[in-house]
Structures are given as structure tokens and as C-alpha cells.
Coordinates of C-alpha atoms in Angstrom, one line a residue:
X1 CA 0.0 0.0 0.0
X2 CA 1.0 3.5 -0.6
X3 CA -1.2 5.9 1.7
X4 CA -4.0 3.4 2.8
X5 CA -4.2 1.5 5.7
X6 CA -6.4 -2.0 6.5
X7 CA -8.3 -2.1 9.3
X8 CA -10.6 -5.1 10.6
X9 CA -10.2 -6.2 6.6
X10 CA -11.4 -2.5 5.2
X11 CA -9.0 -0.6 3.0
X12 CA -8.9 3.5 4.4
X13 CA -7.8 5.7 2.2
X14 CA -7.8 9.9 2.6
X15 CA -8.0 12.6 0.4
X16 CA -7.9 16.4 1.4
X17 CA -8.4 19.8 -0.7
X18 CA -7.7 23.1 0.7
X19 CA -7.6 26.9 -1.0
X20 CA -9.5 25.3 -4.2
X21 CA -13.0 26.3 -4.4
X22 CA -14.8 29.1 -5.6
X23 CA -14.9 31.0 -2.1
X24 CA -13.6 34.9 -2.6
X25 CA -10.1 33.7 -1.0
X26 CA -9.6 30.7 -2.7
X27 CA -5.9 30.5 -4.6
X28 CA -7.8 28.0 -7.6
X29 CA -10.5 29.3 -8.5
X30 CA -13.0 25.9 -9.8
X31 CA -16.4 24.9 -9.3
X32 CA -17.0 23.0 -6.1
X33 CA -18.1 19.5 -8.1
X34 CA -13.7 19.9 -9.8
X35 CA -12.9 19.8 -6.2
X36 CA -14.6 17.2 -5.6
X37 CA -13.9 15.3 -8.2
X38 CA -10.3 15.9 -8.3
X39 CA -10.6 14.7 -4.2
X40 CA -12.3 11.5 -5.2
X41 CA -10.1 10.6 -7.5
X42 CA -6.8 10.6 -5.5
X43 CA -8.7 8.7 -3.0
X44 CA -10.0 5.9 -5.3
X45 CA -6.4 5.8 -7.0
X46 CA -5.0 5.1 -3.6
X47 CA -7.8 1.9 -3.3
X48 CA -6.6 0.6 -6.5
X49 CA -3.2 0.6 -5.4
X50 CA -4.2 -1.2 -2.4
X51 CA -5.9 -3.4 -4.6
X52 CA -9.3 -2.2 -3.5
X53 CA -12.5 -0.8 -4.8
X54 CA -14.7 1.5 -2.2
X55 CA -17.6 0.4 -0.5
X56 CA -18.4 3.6 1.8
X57 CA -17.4 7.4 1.5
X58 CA -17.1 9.9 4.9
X59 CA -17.1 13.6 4.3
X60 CA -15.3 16.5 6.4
X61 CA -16.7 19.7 5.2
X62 CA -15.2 22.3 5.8
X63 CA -16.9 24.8 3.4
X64 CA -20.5 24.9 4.5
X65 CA -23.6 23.2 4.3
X66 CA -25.1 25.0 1.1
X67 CA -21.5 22.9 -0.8
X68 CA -22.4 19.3 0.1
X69 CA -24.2 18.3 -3.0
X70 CA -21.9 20.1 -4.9
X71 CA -19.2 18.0 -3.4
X72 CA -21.3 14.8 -3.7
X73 CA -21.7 15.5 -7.2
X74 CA -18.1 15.6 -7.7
X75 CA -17.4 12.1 -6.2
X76 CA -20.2 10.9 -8.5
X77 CA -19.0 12.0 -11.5
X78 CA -15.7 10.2 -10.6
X79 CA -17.3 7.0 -9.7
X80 CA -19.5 7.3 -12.9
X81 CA -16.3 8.1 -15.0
X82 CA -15.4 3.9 -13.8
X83 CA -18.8 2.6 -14.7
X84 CA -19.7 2.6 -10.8
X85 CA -22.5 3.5 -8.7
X86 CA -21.0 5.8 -5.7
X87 CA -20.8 4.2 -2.5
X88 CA -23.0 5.8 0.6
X89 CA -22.0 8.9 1.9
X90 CA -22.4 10.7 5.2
X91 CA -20.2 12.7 7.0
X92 CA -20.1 16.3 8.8
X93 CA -20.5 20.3 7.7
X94 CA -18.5 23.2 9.6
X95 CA -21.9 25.2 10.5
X96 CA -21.1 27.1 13.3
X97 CA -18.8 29.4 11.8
X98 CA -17.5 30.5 7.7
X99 CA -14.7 29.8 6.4
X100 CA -12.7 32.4 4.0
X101 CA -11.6 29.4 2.4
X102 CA -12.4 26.2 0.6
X103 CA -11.8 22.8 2.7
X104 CA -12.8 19.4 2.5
X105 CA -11.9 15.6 3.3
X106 CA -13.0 12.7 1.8
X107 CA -11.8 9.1 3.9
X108 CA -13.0 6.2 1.7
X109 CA -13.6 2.4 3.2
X110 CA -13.0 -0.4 0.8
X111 CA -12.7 -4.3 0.1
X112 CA -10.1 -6.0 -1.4
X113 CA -10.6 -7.0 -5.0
X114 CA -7.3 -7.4 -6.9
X115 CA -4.2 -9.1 -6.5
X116 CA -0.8 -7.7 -7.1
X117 CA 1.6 -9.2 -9.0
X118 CA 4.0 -7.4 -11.0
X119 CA 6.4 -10.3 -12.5
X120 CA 6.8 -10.3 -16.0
X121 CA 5.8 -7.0 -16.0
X122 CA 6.7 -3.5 -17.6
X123 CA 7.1 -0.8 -15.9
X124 CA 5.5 2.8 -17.1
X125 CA 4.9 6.4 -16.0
X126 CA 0.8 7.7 -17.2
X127 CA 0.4 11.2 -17.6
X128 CA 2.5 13.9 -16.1
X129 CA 3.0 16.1 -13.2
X130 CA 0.8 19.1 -13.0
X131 CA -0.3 21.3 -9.6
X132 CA -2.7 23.8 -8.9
X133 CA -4.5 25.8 -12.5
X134 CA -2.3 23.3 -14.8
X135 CA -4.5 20.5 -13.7
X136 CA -7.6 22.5 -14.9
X137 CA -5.6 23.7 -18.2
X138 CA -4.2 20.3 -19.4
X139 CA -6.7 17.5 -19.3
X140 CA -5.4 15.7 -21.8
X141 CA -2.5 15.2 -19.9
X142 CA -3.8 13.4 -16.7
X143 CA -3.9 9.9 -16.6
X144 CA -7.4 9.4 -17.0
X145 CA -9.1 6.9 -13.9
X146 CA -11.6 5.0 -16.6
X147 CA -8.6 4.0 -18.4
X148 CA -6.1 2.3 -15.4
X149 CA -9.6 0.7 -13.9
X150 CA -10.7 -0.9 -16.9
X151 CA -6.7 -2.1 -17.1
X152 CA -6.9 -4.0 -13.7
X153 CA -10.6 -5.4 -14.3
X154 CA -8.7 -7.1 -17.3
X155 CA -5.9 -7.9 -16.1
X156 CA -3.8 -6.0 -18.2
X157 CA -2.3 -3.3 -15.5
X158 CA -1.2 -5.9 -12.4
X159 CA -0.6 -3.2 -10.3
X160 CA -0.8 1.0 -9.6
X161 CA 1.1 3.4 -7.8
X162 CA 0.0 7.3 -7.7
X163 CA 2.2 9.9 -7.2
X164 CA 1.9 13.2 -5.4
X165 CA 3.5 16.2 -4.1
X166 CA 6.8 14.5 -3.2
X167 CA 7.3 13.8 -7.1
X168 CA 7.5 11.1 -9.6
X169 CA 11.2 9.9 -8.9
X170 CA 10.4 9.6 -5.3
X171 CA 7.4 7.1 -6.1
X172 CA 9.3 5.3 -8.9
X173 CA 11.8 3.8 -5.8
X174 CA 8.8 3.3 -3.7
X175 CA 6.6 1.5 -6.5
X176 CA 10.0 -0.9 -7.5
X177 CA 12.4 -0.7 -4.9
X178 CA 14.8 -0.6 -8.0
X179 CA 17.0 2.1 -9.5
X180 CA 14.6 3.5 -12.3
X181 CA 13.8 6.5 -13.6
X182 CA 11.9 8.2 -16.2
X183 CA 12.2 10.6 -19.2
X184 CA 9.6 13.2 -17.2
X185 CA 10.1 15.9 -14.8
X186 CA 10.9 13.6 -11.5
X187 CA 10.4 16.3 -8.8
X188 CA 7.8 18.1 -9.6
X189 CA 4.4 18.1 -7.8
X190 CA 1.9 15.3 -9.2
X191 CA -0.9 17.4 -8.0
X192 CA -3.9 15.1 -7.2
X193 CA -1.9 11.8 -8.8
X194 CA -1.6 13.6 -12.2
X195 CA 0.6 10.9 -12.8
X196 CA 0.7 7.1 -12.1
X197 CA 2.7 4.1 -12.0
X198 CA 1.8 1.2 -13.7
X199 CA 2.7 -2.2 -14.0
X200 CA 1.5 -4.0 -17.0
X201 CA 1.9 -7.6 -18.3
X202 CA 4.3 -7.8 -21.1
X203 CA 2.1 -9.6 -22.9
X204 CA 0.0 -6.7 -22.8
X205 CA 2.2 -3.9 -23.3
X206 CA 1.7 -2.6 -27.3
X207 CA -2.0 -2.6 -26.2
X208 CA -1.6 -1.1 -22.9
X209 CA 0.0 2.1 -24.9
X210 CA -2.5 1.9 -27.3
X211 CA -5.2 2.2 -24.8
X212 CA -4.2 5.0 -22.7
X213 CA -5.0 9.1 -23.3
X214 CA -2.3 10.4 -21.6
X215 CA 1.0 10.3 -22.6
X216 CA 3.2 7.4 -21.4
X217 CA 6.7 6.7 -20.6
X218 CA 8.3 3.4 -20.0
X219 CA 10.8 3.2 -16.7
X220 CA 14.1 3.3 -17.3
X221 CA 16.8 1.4 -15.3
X222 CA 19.9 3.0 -13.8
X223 CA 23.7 1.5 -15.2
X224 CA 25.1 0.4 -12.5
X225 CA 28.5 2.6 -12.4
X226 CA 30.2 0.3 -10.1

């Protein structure tokens, strides 16, 4: 696992967005339901990587009552975007005071559904890093959650790995435990898991690049200078 944890055999997984909203002080300015949705999504990617699909969704909000379906219509749309009904919700609103700024928190229960196992597999970066109004700007350069959940219903992605603020070079050695790297910016912010790490069945691998929207680059491995 990357960021979840298993409890009592439920996956948790956590997701927070702050500043991004449409509130007057809000540094991104988006609709509520991109919020959302953006939220969701990192969340979900963090299930998959666990090798788990969502079953319940809690929400911490932060940015008053009159947001929640907003919000809830953000995590549908990224549930809908997989061919999935979106799990039960419930959660909390901050009502008892305003906040100048945007804030939620989305913690997501799930079961275990897939199995990792990334031998005979090739190793590949989807998408690229992108932070803050670039995520909003460049669509077509996210890697796209439909895409890497059909792959692991099929069997052709064995495993996922998202990446995040820390950068992609950081999750490469996490993902691998091997000395790879990657012809893409490898410290940059990842945003909301712009970018993720895939491992896909050789067998597979022509297709795999044939299936996905965003662009892809294969790992690399380090010469060993010794």
C-alpha cells in the first residue's frame, strides 16, 4: 500500500483539498463538483493501489452546508467516469462558523478486490505532473481513472502506484524498490496523482500504450557505475 491502511479487513484511504474552491479567497479558483472530483479521485487511485474498490465514502466539510451536493456531485461523477454506482456517503458540515476558504476531506472504506503481482511486467509512468490551474488547463495530460480501472478489471495493468506532491522519482523507488527513472520531470508536484505508475503484463504492453489518453513513458533502469 501507498497511503491506505487495512483495518478489521477494510482498506482506508484519505484525500484532502484546501484553498480550491470558488470562495472569494480561494488560490484556484473551480467549481465546487472539480474539487470534488479531483478529491475522489486521488482517494480511489489510492484503493486501487491497495488493490481495493470503495464500498463507503465519509465527508469532512469544511466549506459549509449550502457545498455538500456540490461535493457529492463531484465524487459521483468520478465513480460514474469507472462505470460505478457511488458508494453511501455521510459525513459532517463546519456550521457554526465560515470559512474564508475552501476545505474538504473525503476518507473512503473499501474491500479488497485485486491481487498484485507485478512479475513479467513493464514498468511505465501515465500522464505527467501538474499542480494547482495546470491540472484544470491540461486535461489531456492526466492519466485518465476509466482507463487504469478498466486495465486491472482485465488484467492487463497488475498493479498502480499514484504519485503526489513528493514527485515522480520519489514514487518510482517506492513502487519498484529498484534504481529507475523516467524521461519526465521527476520532482515536480503530481498534483492530485496527475501521474501514475503502472505495472502492465508484457504480454500486454503494445496494447496497454495503445489504450491510454495520456501520454506514457516506460521506466528506465539506472547503469550500474560500479
Amino acid at each position: 500500500m501507498r497511503n491506505a491502511i487495512e483495518v478489521n479487513g477494510l482498506v482506508v484511504s484519505i484525500d484532502n483539498s484546501g484553498c480550491i474552491g470558488t470562495k472569494e479567497h480561494d488560490i484556484v479558483q473551480v467549481p465546487n463538483e472539480i474539487t470534488a472530483y479531483f478529491t475522489a479521485r486521488t482517494a480511489i487511485l489510492e484503493q486501487l493501489c491497495a488493490g481495493a474498490v470503495p464500498v463507503q465514502l465519509l465527508m469532512a466539510n469544511f466549506s459549509g452546508d449550502d457545498v455538500w451536493t456540490e461535493y457529492e456531485q463531484g465524487f459521483k461523477k468520478a465513480f460514474s467516469e469507472m462505470g460505478l454506482e457511488m458508494p453511501p456517503l455521510m459525513g459532517s458540515s463546519e456550521t457554526n462558523f465560515q470559512s474564508l476558504q475552501s476545505a474538504v476531506s473525503l476518507t473512503m472504506l473499501g474491500k479488497k478486490k485485486f491481487e498484485r503481482n507485478m512479475i513479467n511486467c513493464g514498468f511505465y509512468v501515465v500522464g505527467e505532473p501538474l499542480v494547482g490551474n495546470d491540472v484544470i488547463e491540461n486535461p489531456h495530460k492526466i492519466a485518465q481513472l476509466d482507463e487504469l480501472y478498466e486495465g486491472l478489471v482485465n488484467g492487463m495493468i497488475q498493479a498502480i502506484w499514484p504519485t503526489g506532491s513528493k514527485g515522480i522519482g520519489v514514487e518510482i523507488t517506492r513502487f519498484i524498490g529498484e534504481n529507475y527513472t523516467a524521461d519526465v520531470d521527476l520532482t515536480g508536484s503530481a498534483g492530485p496523482s496527475c501521474a501514475v505508475l503502472v505495472a502492465v503484463k508484457r504480454a500486454h504492453e503494445e496494447m496497454f500504450k495503445t489504450n491510454m489518453t495520456a501520454p506514457v513513458r516506460k521506466f528506465i533502469k539506472l547503469k550500474n557505475d560500479c
